[in-house]
PDB file of C-alpha atoms in Angstrom:
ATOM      1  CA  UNK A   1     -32.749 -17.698  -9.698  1.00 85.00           C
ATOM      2  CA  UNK A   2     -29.973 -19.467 -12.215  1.00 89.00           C
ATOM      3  CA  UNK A   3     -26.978 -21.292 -11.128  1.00 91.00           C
ATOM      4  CA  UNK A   4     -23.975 -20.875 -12.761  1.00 90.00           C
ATOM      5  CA  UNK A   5     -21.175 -23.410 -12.235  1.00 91.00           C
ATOM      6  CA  UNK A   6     -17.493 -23.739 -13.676  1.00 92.00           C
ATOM      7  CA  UNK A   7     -14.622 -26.488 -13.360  1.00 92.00           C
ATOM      8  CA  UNK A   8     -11.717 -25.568 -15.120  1.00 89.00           C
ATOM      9  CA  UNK A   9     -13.277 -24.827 -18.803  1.00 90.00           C
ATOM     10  CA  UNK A  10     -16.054 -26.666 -18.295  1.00 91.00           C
ATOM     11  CA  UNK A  11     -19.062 -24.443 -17.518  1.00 92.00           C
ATOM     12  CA  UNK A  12     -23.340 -24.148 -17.799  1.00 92.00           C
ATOM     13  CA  UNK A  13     -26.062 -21.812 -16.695  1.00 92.00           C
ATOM     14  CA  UNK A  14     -28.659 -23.926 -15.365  1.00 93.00           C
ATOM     15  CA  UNK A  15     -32.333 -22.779 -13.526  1.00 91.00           C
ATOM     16  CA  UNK A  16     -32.417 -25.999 -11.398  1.00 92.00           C
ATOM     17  CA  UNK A  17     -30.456 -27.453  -8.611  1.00 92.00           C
ATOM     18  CA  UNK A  18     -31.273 -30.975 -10.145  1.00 93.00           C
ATOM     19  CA  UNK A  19     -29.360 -30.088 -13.939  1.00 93.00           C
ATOM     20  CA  UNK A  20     -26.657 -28.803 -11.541  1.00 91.00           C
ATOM     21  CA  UNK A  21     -26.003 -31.451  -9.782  1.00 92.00           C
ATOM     22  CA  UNK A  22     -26.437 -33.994 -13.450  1.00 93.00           C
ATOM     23  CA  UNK A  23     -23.559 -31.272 -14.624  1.00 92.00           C
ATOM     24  CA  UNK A  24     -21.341 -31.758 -12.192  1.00 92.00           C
ATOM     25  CA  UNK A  25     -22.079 -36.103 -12.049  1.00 92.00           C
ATOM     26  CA  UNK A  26     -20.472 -35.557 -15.475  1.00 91.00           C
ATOM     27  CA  UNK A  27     -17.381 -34.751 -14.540  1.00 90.00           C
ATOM     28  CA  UNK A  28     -15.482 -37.419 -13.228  1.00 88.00           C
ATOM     29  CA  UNK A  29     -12.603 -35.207 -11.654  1.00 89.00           C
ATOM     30  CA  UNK A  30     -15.477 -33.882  -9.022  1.00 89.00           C
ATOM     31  CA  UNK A  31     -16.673 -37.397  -7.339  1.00 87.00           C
ATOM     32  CA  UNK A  32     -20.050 -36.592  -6.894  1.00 89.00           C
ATOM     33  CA  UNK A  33     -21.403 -38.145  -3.433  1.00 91.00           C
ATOM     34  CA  UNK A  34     -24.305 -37.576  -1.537  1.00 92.00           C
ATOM     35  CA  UNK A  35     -22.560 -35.430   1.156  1.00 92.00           C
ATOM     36  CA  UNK A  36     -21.594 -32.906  -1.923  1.00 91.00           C
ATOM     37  CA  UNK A  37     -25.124 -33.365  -3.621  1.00 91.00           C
ATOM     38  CA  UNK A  38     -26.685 -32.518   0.207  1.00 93.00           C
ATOM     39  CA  UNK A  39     -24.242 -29.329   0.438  1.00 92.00           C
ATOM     40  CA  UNK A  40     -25.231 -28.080  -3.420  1.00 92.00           C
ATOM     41  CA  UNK A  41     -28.970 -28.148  -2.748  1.00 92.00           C
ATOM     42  CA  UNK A  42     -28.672 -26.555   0.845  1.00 93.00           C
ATOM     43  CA  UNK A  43     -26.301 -23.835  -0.790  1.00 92.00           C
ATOM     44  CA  UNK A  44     -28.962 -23.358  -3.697  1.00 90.00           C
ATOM     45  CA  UNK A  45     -32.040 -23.437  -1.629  1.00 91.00           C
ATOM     46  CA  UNK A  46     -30.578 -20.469   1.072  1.00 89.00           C
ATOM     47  CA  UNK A  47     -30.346 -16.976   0.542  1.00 88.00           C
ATOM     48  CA  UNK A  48     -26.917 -16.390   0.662  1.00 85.00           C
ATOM     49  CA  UNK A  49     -25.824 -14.573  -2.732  1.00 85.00           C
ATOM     50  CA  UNK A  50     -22.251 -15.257  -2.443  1.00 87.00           C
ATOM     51  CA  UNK A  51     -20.641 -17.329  -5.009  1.00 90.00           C
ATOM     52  CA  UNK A  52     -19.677 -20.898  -3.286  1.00 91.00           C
ATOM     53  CA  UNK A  53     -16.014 -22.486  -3.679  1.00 91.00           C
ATOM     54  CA  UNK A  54     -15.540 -26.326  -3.370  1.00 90.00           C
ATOM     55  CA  UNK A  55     -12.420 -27.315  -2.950  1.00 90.00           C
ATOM     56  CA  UNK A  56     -11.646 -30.604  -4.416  1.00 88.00           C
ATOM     57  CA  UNK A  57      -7.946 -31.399  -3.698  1.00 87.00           C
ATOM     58  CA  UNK A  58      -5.041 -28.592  -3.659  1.00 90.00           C
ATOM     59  CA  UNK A  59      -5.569 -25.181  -5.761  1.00 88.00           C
ATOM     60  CA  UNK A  60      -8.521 -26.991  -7.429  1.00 90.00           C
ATOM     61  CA  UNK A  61     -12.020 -26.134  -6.906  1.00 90.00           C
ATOM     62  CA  UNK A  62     -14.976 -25.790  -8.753  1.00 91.00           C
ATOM     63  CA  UNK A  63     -17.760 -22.665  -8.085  1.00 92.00           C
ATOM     64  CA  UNK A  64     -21.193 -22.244  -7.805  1.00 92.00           C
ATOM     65  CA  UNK A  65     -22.592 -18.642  -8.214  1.00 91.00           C
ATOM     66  CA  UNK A  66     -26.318 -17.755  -7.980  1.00 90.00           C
ATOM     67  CA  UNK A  67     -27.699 -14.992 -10.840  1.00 89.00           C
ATOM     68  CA  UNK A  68     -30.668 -13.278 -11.966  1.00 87.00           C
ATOM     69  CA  UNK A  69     -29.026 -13.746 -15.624  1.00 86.00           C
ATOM     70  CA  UNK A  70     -31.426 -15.337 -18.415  1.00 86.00           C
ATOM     71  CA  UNK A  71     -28.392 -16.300 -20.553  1.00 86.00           C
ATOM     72  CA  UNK A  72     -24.729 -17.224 -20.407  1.00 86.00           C
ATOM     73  CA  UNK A  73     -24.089 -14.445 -23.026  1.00 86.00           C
ATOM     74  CA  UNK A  74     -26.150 -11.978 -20.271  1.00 84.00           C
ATOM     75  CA  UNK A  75     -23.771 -13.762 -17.411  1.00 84.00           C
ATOM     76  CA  UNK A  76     -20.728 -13.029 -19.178  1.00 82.00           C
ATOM     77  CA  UNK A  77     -21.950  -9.157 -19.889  1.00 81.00           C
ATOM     78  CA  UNK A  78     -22.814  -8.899 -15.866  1.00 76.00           C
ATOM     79  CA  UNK A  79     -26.567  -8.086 -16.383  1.00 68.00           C
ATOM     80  CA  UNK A  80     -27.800 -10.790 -13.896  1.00 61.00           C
ATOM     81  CA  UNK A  81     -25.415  -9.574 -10.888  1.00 61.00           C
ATOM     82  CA  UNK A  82     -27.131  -9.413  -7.791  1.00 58.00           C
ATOM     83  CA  UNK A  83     -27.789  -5.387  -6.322  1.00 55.00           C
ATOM     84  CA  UNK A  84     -26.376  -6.640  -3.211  1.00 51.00           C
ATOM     85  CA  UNK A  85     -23.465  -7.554  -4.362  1.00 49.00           C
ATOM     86  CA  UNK A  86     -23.014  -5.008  -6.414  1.00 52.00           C
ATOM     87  CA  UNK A  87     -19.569  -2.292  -6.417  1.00 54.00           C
ATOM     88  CA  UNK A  88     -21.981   0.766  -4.750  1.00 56.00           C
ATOM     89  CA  UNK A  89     -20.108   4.067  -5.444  1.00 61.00           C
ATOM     90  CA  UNK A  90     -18.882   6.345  -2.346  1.00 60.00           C
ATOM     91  CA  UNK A  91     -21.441   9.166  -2.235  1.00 63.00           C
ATOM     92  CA  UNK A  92     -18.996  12.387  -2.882  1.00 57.00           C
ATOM     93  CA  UNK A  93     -19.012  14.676   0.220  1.00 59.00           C
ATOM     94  CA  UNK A  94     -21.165  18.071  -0.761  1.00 66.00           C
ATOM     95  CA  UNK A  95     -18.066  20.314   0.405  1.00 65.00           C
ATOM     96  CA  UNK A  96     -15.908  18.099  -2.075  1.00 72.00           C
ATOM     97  CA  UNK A  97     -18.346  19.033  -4.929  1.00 78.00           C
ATOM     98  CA  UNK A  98     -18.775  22.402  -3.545  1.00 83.00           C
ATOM     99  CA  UNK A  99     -14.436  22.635  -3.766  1.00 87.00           C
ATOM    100  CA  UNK A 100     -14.733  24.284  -6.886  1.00 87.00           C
ATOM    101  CA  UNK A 101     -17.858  26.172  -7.064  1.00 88.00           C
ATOM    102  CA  UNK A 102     -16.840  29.378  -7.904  1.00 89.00           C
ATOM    103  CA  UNK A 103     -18.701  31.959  -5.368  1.00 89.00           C
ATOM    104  CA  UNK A 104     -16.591  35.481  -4.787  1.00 92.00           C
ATOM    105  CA  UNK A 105     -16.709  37.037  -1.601  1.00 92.00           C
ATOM    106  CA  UNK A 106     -15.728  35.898   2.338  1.00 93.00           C
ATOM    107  CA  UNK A 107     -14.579  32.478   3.548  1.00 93.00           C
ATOM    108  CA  UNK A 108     -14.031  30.660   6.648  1.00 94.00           C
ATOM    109  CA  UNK A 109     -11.778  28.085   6.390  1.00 94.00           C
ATOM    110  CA  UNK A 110     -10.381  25.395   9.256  1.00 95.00           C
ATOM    111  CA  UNK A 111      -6.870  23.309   8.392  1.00 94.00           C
ATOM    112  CA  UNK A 112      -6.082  20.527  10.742  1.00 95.00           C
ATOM    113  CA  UNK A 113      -2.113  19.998   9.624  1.00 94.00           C
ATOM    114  CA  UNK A 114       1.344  18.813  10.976  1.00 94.00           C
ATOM    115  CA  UNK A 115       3.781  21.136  12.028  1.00 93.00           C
ATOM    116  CA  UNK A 116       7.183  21.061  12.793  1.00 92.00           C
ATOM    117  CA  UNK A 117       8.472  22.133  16.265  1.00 91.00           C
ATOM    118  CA  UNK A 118      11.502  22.019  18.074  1.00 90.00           C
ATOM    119  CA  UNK A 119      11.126  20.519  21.310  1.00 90.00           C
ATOM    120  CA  UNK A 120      13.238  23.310  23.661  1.00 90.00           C
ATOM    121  CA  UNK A 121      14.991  20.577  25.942  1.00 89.00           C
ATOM    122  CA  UNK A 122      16.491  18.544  23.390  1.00 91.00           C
ATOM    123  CA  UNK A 123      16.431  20.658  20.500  1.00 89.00           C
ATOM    124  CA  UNK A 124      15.284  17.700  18.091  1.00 93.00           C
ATOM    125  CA  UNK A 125      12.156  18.451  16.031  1.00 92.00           C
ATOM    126  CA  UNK A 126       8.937  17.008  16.137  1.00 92.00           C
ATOM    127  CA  UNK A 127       5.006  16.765  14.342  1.00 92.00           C
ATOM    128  CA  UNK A 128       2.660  18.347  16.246  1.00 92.00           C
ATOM    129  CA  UNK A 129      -1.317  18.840  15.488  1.00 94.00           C
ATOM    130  CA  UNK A 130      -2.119  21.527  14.425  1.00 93.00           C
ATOM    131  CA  UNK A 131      -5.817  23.468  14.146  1.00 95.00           C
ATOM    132  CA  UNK A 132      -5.902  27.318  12.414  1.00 95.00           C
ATOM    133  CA  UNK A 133      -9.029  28.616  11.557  1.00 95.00           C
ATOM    134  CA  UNK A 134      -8.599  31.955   9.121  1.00 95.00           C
ATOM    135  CA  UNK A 135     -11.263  34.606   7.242  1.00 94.00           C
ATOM    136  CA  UNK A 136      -9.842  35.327   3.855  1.00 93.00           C
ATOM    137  CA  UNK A 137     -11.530  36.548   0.740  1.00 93.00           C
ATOM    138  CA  UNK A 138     -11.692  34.316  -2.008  1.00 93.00           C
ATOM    139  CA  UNK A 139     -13.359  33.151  -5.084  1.00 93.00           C
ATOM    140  CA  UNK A 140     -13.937  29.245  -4.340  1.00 92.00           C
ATOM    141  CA  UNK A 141     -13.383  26.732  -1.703  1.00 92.00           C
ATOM    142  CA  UNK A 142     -10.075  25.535  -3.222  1.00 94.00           C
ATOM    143  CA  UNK A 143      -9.153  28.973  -3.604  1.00 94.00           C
ATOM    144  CA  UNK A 144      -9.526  29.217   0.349  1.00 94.00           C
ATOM    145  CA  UNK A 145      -7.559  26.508   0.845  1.00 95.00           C
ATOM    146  CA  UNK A 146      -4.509  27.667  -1.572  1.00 95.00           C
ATOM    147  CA  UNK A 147      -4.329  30.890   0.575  1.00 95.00           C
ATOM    148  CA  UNK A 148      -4.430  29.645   3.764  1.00 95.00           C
ATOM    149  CA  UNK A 149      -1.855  27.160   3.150  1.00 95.00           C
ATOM    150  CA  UNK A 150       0.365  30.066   1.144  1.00 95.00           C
ATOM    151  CA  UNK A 151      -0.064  32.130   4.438  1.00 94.00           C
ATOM    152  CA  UNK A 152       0.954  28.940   6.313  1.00 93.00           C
ATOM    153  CA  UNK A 153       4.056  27.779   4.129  1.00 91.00           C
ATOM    154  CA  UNK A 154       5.577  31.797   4.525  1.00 90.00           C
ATOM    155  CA  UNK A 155       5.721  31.098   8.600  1.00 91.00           C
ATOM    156  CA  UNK A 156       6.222  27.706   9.423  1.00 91.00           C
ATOM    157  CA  UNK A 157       8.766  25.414   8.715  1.00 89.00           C
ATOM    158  CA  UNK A 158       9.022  23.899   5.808  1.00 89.00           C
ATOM    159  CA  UNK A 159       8.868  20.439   6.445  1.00 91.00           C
ATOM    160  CA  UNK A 160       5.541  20.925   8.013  1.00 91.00           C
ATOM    161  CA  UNK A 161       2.644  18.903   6.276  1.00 92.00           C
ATOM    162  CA  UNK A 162      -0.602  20.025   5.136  1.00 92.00           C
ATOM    163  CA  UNK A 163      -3.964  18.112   3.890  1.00 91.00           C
ATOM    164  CA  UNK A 164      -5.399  17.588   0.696  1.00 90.00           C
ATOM    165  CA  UNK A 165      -7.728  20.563   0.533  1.00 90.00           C
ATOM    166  CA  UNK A 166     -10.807  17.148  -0.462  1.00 89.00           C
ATOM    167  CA  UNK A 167      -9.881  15.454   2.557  1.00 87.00           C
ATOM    168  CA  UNK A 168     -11.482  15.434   5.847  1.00 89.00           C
ATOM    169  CA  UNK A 169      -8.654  17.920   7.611  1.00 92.00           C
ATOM    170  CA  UNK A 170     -10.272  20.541   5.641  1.00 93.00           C
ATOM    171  CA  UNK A 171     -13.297  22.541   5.757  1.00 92.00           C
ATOM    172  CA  UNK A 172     -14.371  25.849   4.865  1.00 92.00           C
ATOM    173  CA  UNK A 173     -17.928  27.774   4.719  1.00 91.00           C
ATOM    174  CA  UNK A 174     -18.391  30.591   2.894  1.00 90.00           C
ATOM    175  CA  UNK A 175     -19.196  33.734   4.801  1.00 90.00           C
ATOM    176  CA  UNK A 176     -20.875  36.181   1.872  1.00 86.00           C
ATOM    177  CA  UNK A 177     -20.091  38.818  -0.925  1.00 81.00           C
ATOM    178  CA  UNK A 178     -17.445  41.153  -0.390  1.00 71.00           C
ATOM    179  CA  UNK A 179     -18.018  45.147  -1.017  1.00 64.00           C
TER     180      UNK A 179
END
């Protein structure tokens, strides 16, 4: 495991806790004590993966950040980053990818949306929540979706609001070929 530490401009990639420390004794700005040497090596020595802030006076720190990088050059380029910390991508949903899978023939398909009623006491409008589960034939998922909410749009009121047809107030199964 390297160390990589920065103070202003100043930085180094070092594979020891002791060059860290010398590195940061260098710079006079930083005040290296033995309370601040103790904190380095505990910080170095655990497993935590997070990059460490020190705060020296008001919006000036310097940072300590552990990496699996041989070279500053292979720092810079992010090849040492940790897995763990790592951006991990959102798995897509399988009826997301399935969306636009074009399959002719029956579909099932189940809208959760917001629609506009008038409440009869008052007369003022409100959103309610809305389930309506129709069988329509169709070539795709998204094509299931575009004519239930066509159907929809012809008999409610306008200002009624549906879901994306990816999100998770929408799903639909396909039911088999038509004749």
């Amino acid at each position: 495991m390297n160390f990589y530490l920065r103070y202003f401009d100043r930085e180094i990639l070092v594979d020891n806790v002791d060059d860290a420390i010398s590195f940061l004794a260098g710079i006079d700005e930083i005040g290296m004590n033995p309370v601040l040497e103790n904190d380095i090596r505990n910080y170095c020595a655990s497993d935590v993966l997070y990059p460490k802030r020190y705060k020296l006076r008001p919006r000036v720190y310097f940072i300590v950040i552990k990496t699996d990088a041989a070279s500053m050059q292979d720092f810079k380029e992010k090849r040492g980053v940790h897995p763990a910390l790592e951006r991990v991508e959102k798995p897509v949903a399988p009826a997301v990818m399935r969306l636009n899978e074009e399959l002719p023939g029956w579909y099932e398909g189940s809208l959760d949306f917001k629609r506009v009623l008038m409440v009869p006491g008052t007369g003022k409008f409100q959103y309610r929540d809305t389930h309506f589960v129709a069988r329509c034939k169709a070539v795709s998922g998204i094509d299931c979706y575009n004519r239930i909410v066509d159907y929809l749009r012809g008999r409610v009121d306008n200002r009624s609001q549906f879901p994306s047809a990816k999100g998770k107030n929408f799903k639909f199964s396909y039911l088999g070929g038509c004749k």
